PDB file of C-alpha atoms in Angstrom:
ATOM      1  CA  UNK A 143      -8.640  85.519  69.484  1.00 93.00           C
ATOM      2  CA  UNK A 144      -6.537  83.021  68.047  1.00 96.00           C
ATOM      3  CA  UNK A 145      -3.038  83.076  66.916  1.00 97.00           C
ATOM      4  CA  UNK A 146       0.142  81.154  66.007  1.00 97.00           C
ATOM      5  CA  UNK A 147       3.703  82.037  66.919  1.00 98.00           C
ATOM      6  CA  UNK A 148       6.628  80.655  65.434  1.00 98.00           C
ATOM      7  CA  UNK A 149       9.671  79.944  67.133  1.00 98.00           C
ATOM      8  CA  UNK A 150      12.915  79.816  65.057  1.00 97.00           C
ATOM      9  CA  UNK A 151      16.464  79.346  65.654  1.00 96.00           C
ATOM     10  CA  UNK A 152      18.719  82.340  65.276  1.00 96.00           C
ATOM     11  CA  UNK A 153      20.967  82.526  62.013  1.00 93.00           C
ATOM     12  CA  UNK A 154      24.452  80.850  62.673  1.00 89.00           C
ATOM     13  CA  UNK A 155      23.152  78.801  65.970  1.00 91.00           C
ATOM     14  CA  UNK A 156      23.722  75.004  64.845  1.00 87.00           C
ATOM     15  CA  UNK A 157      20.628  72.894  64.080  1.00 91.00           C
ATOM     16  CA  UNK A 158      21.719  69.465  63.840  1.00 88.00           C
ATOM     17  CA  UNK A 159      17.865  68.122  63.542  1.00 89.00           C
ATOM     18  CA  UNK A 160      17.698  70.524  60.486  1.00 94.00           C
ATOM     19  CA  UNK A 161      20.688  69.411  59.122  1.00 92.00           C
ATOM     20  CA  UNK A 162      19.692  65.054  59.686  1.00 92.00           C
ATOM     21  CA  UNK A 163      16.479  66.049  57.971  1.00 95.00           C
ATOM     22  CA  UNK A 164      18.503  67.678  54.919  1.00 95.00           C
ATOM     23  CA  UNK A 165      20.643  64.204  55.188  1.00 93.00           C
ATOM     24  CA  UNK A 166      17.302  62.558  55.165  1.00 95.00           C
ATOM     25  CA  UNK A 167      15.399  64.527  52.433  1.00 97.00           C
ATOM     26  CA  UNK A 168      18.255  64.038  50.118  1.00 95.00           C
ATOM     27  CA  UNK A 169      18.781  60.136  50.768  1.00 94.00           C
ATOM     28  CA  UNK A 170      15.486  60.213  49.473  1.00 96.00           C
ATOM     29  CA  UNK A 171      16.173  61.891  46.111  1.00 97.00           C
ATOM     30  CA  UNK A 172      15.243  65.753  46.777  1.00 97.00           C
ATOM     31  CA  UNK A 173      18.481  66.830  45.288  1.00 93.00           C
ATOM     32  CA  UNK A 174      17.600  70.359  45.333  1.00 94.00           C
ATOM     33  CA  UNK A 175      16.835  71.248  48.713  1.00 96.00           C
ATOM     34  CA  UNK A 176      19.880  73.692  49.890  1.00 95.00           C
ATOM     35  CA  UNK A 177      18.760  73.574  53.656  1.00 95.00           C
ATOM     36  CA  UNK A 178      16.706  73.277  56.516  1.00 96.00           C
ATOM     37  CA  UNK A 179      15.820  74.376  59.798  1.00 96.00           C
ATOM     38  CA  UNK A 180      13.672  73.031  62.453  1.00 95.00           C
ATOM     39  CA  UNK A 181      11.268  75.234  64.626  1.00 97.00           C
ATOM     40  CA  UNK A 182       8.626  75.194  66.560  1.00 97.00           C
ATOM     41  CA  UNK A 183       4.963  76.388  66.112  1.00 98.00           C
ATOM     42  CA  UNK A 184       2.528  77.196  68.694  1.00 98.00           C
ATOM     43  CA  UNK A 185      -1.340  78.032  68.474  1.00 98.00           C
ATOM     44  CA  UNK A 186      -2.668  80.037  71.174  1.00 97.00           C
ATOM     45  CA  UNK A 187      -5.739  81.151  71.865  1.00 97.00           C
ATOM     46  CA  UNK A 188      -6.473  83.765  73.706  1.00 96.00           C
ATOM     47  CA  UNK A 189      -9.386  85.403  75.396  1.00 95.00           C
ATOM     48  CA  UNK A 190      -9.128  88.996  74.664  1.00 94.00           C
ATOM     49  CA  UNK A 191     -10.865  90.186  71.048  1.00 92.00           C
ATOM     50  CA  UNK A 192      -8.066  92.853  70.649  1.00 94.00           C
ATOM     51  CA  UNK A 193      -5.809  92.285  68.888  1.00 93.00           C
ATOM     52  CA  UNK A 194      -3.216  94.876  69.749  1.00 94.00           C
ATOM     53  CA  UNK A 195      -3.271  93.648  73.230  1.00 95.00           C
ATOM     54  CA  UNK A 196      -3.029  90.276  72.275  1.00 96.00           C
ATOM     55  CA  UNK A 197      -0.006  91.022  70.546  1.00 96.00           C
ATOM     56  CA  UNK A 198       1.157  92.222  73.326  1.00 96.00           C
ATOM     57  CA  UNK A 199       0.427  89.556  75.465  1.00 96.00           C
ATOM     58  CA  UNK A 200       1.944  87.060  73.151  1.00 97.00           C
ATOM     59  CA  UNK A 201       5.302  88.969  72.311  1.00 97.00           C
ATOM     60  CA  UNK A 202       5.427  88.586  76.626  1.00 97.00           C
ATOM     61  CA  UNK A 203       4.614  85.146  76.521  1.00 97.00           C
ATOM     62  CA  UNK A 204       7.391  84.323  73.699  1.00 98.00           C
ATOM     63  CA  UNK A 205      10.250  86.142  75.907  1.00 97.00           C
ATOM     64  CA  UNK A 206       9.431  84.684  79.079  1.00 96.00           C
ATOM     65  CA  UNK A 207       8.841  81.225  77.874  1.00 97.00           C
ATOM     66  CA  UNK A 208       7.887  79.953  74.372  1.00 98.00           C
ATOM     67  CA  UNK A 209      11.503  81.092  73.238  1.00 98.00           C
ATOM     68  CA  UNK A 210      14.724  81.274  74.644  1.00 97.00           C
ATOM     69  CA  UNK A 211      15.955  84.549  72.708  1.00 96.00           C
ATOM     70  CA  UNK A 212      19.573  83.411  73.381  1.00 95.00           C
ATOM     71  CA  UNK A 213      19.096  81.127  70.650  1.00 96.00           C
ATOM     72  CA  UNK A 214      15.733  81.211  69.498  1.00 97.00           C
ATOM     73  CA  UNK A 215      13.494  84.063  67.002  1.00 97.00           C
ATOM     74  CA  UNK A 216      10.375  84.549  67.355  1.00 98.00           C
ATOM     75  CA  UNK A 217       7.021  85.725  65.298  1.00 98.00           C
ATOM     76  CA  UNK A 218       3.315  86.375  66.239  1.00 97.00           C
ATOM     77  CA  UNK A 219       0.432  86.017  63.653  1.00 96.00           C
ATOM     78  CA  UNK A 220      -3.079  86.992  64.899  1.00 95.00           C
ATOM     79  CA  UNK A 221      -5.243  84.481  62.876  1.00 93.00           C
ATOM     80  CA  UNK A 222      -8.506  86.143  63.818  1.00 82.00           C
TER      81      UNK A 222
ATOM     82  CA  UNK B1384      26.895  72.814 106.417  1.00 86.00           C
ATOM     83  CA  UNK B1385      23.317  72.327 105.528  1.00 95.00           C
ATOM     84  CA  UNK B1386      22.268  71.170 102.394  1.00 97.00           C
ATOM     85  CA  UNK B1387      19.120  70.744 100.383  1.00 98.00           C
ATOM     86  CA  UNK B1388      18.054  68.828  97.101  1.00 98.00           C
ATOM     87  CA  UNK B1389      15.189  70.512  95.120  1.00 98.00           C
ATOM     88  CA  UNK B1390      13.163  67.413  93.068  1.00 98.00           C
ATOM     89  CA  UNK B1391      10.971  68.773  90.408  1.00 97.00           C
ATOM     90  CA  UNK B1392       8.419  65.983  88.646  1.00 97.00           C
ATOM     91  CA  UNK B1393      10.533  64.260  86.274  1.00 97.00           C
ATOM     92  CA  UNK B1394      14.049  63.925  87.719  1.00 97.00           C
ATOM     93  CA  UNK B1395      15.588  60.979  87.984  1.00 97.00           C
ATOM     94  CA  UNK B1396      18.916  61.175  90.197  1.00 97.00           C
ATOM     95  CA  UNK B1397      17.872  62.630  93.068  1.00 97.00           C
ATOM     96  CA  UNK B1398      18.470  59.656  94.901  1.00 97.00           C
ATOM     97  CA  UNK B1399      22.184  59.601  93.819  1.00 97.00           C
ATOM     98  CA  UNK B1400      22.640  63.163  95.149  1.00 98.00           C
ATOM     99  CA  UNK B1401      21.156  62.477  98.522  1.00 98.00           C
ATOM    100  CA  UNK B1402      23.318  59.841  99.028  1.00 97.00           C
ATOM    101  CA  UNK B1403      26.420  61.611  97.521  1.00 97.00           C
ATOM    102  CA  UNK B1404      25.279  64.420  99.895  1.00 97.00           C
ATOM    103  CA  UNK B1405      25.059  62.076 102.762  1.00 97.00           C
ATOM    104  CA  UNK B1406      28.180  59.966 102.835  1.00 96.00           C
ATOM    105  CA  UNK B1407      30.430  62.992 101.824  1.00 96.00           C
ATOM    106  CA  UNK B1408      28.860  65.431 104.187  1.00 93.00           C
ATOM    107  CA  UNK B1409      28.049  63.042 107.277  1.00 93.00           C
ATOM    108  CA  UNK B1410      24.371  64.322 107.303  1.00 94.00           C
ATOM    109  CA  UNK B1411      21.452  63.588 104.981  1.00 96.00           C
ATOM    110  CA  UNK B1412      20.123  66.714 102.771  1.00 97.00           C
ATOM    111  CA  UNK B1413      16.503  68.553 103.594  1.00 97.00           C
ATOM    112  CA  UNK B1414      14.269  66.839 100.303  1.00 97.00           C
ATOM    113  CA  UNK B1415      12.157  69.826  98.802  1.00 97.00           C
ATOM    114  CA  UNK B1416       9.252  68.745  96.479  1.00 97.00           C
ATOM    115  CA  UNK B1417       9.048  71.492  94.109  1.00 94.00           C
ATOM    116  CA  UNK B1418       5.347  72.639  95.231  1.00 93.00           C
ATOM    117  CA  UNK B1419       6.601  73.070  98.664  1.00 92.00           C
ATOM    118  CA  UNK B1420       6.963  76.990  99.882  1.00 88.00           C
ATOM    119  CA  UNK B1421       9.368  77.426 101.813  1.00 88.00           C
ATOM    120  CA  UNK B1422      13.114  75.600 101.730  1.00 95.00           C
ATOM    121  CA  UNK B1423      15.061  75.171 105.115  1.00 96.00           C
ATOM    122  CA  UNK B1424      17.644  77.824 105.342  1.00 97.00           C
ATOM    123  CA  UNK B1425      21.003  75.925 103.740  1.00 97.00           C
ATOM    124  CA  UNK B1426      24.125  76.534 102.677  1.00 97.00           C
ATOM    125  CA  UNK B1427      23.830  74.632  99.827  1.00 98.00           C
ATOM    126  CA  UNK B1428      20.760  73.568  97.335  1.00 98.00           C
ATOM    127  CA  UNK B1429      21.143  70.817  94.743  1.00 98.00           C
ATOM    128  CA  UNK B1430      19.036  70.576  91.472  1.00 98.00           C
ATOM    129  CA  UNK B1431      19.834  67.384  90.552  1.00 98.00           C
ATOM    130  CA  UNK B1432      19.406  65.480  86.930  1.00 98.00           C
ATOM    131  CA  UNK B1433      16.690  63.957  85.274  1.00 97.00           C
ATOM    132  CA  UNK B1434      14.023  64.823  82.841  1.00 97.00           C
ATOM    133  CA  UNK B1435      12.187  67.281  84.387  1.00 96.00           C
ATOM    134  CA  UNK B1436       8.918  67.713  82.923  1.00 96.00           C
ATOM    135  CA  UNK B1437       9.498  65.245  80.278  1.00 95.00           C
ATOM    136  CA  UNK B1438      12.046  68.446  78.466  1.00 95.00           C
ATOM    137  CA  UNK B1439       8.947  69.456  77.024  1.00 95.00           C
ATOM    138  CA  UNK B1440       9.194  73.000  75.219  1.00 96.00           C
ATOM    139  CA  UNK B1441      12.790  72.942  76.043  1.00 96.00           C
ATOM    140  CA  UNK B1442      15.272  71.025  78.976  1.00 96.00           C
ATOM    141  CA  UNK B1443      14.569  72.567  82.275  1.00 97.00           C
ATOM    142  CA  UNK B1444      12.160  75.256  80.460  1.00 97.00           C
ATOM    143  CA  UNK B1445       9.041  74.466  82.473  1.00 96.00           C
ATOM    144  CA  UNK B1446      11.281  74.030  86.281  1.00 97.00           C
ATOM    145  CA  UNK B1447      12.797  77.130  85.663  1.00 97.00           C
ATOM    146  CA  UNK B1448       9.798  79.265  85.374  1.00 95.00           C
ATOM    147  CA  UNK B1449       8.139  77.609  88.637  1.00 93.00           C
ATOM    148  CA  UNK B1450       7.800  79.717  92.050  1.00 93.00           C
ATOM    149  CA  UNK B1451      10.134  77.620  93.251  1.00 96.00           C
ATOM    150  CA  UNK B1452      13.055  78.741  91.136  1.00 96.00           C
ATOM    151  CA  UNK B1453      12.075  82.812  92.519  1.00 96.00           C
ATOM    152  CA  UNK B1454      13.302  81.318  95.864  1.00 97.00           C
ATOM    153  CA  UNK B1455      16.214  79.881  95.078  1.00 98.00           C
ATOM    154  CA  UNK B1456      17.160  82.843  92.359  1.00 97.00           C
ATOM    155  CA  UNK B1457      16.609  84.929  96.324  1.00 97.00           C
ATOM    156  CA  UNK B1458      18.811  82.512  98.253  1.00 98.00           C
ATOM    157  CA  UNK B1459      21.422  82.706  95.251  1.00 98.00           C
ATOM    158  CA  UNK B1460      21.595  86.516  95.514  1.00 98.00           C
ATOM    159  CA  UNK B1461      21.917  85.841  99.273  1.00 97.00           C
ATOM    160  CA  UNK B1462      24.883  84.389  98.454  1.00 97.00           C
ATOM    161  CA  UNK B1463      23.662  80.418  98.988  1.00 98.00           C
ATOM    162  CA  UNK B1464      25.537  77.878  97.215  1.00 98.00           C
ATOM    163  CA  UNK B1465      23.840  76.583  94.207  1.00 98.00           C
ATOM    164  CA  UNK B1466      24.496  73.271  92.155  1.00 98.00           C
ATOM    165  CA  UNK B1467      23.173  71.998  89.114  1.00 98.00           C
ATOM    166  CA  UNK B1468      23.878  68.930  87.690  1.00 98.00           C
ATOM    167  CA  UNK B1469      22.424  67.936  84.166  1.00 98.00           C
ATOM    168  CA  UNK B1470      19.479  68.677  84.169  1.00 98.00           C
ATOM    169  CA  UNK B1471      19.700  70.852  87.397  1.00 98.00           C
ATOM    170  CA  UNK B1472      22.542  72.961  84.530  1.00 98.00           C
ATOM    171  CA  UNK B1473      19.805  73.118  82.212  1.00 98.00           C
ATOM    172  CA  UNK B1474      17.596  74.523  84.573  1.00 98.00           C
ATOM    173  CA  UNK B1475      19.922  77.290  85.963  1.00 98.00           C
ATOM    174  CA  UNK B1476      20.314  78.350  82.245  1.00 98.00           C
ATOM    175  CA  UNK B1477      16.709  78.811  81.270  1.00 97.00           C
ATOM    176  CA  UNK B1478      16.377  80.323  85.162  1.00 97.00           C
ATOM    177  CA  UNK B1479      18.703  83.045  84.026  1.00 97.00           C
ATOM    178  CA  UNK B1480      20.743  82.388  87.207  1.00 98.00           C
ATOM    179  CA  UNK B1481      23.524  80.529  84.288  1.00 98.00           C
ATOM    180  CA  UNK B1482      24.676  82.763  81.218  1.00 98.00           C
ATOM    181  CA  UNK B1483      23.925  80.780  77.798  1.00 98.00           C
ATOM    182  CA  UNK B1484      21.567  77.723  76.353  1.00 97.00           C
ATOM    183  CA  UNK B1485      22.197  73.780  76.670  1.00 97.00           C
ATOM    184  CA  UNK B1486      21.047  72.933  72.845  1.00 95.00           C
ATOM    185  CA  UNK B1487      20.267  68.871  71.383  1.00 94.00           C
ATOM    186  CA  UNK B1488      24.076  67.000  70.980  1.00 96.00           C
ATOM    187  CA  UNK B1489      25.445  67.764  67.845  1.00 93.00           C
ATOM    188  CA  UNK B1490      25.765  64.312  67.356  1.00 93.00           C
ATOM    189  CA  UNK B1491      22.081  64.297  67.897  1.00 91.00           C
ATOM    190  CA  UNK B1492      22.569  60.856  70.170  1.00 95.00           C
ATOM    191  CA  UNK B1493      21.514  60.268  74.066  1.00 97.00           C
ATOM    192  CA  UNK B1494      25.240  60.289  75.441  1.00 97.00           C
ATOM    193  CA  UNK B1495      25.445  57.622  77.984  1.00 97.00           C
ATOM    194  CA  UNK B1496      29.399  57.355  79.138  1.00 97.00           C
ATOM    195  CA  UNK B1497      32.497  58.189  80.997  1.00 97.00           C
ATOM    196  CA  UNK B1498      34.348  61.378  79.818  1.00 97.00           C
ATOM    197  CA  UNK B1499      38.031  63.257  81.022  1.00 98.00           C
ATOM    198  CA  UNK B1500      37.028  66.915  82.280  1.00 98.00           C
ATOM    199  CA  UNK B1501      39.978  69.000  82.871  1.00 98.00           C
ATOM    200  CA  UNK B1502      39.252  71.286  85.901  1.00 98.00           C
ATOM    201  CA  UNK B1503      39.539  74.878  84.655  1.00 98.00           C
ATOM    202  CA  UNK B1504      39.610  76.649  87.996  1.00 98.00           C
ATOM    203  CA  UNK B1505      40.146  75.085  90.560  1.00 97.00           C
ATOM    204  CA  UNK B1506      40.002  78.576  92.447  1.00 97.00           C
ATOM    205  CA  UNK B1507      36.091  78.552  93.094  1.00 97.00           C
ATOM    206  CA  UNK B1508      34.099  76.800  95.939  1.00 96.00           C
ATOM    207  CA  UNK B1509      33.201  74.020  94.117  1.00 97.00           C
ATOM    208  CA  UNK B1510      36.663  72.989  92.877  1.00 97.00           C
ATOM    209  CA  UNK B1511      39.350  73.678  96.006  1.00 97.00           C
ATOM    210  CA  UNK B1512      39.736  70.434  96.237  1.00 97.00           C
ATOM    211  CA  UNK B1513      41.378  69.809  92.896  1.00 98.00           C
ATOM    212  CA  UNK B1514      44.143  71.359  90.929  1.00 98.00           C
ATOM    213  CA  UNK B1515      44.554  74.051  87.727  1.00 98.00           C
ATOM    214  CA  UNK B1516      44.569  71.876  84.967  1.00 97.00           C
ATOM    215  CA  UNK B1517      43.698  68.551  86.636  1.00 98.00           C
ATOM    216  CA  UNK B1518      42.060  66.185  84.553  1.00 98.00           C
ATOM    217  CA  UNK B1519      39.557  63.690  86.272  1.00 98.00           C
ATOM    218  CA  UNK B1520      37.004  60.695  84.867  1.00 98.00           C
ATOM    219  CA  UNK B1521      33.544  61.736  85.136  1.00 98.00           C
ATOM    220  CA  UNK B1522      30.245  60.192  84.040  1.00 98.00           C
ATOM    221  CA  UNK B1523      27.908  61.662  81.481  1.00 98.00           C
ATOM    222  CA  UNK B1524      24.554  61.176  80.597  1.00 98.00           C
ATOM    223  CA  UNK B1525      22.700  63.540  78.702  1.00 98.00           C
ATOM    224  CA  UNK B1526      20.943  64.409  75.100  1.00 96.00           C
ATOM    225  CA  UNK B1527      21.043  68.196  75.218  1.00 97.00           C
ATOM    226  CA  UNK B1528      24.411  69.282  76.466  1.00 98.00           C
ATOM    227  CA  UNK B1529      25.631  71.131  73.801  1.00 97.00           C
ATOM    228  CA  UNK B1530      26.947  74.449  75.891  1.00 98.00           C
ATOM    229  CA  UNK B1531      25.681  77.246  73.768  1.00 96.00           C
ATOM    230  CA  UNK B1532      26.338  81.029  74.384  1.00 96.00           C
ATOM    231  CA  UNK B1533      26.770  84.344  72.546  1.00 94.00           C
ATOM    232  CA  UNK B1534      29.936  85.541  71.216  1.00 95.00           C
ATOM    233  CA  UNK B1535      30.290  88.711  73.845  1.00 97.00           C
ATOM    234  CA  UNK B1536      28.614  86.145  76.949  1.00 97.00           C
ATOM    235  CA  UNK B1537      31.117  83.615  75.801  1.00 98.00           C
ATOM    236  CA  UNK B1538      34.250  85.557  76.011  1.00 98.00           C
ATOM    237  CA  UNK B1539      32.889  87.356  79.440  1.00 98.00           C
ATOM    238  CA  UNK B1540      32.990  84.025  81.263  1.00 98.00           C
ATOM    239  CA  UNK B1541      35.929  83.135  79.654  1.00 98.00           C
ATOM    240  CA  UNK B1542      37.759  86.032  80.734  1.00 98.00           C
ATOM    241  CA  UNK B1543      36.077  85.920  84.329  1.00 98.00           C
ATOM    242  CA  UNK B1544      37.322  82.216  84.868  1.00 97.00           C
ATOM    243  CA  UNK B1545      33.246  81.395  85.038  1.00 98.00           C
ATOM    244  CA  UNK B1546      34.216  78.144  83.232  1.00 98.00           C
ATOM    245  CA  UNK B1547      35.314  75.899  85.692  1.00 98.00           C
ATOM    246  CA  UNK B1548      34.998  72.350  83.831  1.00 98.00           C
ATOM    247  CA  UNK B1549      35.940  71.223  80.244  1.00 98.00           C
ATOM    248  CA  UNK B1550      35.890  68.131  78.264  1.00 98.00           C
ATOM    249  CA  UNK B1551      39.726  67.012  78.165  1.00 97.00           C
ATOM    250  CA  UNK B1552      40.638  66.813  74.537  1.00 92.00           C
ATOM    251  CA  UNK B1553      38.883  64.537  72.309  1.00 92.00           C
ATOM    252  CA  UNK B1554      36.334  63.725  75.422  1.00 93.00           C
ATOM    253  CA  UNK B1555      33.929  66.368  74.345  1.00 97.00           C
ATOM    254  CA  UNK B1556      30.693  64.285  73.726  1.00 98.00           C
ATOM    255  CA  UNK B1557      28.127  66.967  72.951  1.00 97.00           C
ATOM    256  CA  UNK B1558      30.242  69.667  70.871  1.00 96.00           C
ATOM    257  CA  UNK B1559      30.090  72.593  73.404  1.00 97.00           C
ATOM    258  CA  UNK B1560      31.616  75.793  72.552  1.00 97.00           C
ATOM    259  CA  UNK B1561      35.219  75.649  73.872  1.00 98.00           C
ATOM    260  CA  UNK B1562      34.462  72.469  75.275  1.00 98.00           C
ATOM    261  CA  UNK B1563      32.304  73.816  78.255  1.00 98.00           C
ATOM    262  CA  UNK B1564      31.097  71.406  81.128  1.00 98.00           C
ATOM    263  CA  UNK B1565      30.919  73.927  83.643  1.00 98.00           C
ATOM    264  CA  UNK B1566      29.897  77.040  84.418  1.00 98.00           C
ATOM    265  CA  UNK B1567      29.564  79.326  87.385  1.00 98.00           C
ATOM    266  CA  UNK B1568      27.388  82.524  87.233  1.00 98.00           C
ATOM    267  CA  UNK B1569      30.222  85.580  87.855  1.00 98.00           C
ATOM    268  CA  UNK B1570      29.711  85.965  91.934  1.00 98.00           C
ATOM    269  CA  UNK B1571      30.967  82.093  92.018  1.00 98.00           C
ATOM    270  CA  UNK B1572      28.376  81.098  93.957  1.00 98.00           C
ATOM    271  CA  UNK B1573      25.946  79.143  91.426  1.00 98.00           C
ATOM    272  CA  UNK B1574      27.454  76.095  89.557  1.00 98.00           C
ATOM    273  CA  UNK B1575      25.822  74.052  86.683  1.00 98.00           C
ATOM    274  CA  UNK B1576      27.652  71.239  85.385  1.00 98.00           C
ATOM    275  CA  UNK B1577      26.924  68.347  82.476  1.00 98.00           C
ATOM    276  CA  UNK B1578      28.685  65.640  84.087  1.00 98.00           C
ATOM    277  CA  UNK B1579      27.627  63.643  87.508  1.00 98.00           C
ATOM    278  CA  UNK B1580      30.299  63.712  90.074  1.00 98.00           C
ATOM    279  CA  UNK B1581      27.689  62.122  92.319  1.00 98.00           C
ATOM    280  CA  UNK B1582      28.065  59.064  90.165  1.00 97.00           C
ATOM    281  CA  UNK B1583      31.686  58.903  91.423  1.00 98.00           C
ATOM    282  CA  UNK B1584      32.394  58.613  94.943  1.00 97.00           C
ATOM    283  CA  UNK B1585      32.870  55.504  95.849  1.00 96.00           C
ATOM    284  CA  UNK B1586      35.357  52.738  95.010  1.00 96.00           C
ATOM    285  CA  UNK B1587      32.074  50.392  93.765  1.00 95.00           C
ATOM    286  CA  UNK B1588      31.595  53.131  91.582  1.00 95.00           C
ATOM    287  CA  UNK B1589      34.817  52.388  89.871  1.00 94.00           C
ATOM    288  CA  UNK B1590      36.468  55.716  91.282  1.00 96.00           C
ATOM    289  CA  UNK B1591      36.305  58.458  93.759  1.00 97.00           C
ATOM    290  CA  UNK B1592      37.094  61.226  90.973  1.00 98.00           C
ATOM    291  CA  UNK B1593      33.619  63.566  91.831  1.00 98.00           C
ATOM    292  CA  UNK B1594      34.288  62.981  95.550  1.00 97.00           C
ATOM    293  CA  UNK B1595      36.449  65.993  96.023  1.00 97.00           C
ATOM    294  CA  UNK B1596      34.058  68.275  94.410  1.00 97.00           C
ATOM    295  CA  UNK B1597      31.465  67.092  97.681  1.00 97.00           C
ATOM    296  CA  UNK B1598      34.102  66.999 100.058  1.00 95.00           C
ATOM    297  CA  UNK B1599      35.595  70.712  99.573  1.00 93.00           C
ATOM    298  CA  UNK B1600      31.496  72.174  99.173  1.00 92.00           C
ATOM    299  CA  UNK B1601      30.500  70.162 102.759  1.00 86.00           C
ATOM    300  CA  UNK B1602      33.420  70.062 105.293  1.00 72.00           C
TER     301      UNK B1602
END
């Protein structure tokens, strides 16, 4: 089973590497790009072939250590 | 009192502690490699700075989910003195032993200097040995110290007096919340801090400033 989970910084938690890439897409002439914010994305695989409980497994993994929920989001996609 | 310095693969100023350790406290600390199981019964454990698996994922992510961090998260609830100092902070953060996050430097810059912290309580073990509102030199040198924390945590260890170190003003080299450099969990007995007092106890250093900090924790 594999999937992909997507770690993302929680709305109003400062991202300066976001905001040096914004200064660095619009040095470069993308005038209309409002903002940006860096994550991370992981691709797991996993050897169960359900997906439920590899959902489940995942949504563990993410809150014990792929994100630190004080700051971070998180999302799991089964891919197949 | 005993003391012990925990070295996980990838820190760097482990040496600096030991000897901080040593010359303040008259006898060398126990070394424990992070694979070992068992630590020596102390008074006092050390996670010292560094890089500690490379801050992949996140600083101090990887240390603080090792077995070794369940024993020291026992000896903490025991009521054992715990410091962390950089990296050792970052650690006791993602451990959960620490409330709130150490995020990249808002300047985004590897910050390599001396700072003024103002001591913030000086009523905790750590900090007897200075004054309220003392304001010492203290070395930092760090990329992700950026003191991070929810609105309610915040104003918890605020109100607690779990903040025990700030930058002075306009020292603040990371742009922590309120200026955080130190933290203690709310029992008092677990301390993470940005700076390196270790790096200043000795005249040769250039000051004695982080002596005091040794001195009231071993004697």
């Amino acid at each position: 089973m594999k999937a992909r989970v997507i770690v993302t910084l929680k709305n109003g938690v400062l991202d300066p590497q976001g905001k040096a890439i914004e200064g660095s897409l619009a040095s470069l002439g993308f005038a209309g790009v409002d903002s940006v914010r860096q994550g991370k994305v992981f691709d797991v695989e996993l050897s169960t072939a359900d997906a439920v409980s590899a959902k489940k497994e995942l949504e563990s993994i993410c809150e014990k250590l792929l994100a630190n929920t004080v700051i971070e989001n998180y999302a799991v996609e089964i891919i197949g | 009192m005993k003391s012990a310095v925990v070295v996980f693969p990838g820190l760097n100023r482990e040496r600096d502690m030991v000897t901080a350790l040593e010359k303040i406290g008259g006898t060398p600390p126990a070394v424990v490699w992070h694979k070992d199981t068992d630590l020596p019964d102390v008074d006092l454990i050390v996670i010292p700075g560094g890089f500690s698996y490379g801050d992949y994922l996140r600083a101090g992510a990887i240390a603080a989910r090792s077995p070794m961090m369940d024993i020291i998260r026992d000896r903490a609830e025991k009521g054992v003195k715990v410091l962390g100092v950089c990296n050792g902070f970052q650690i006791l953060t993602e451990a959960g032993l620490l409330p709130g996050v150490l995020m990249r430097n808002a300047s985004l810059k590897f910050v390599c200097r001396e700072v003024k912290l103002k001591i913030a309580n000086a009523d905790t073990a750590f900090t007897g040995r200075y004054s309220d509102g003392q304001v010492i030199r203290c070395p930092v040198a760090h990329h992700d110290g950026n003191y991070f924390a929810e609105t309610d945590t915040l104003k918890s260890i605020e109100d607690n007096g779990q903040v025990v170190f700030r930058y002075a003003e306009g020292s603040n080299p990371n742009g922590s919340l309120n200026d955080i450099a130190g933290i203690t969990n709310a029992k008092g007995n677990v301390l993470g801090m940005m700076p390196h007092p270790e790096n200043l106890i000795e005249p040769e250093h250039g000051g004695e400033d982080g002596r005091a900090l040794f001195a009231g924790l071993l004697n």
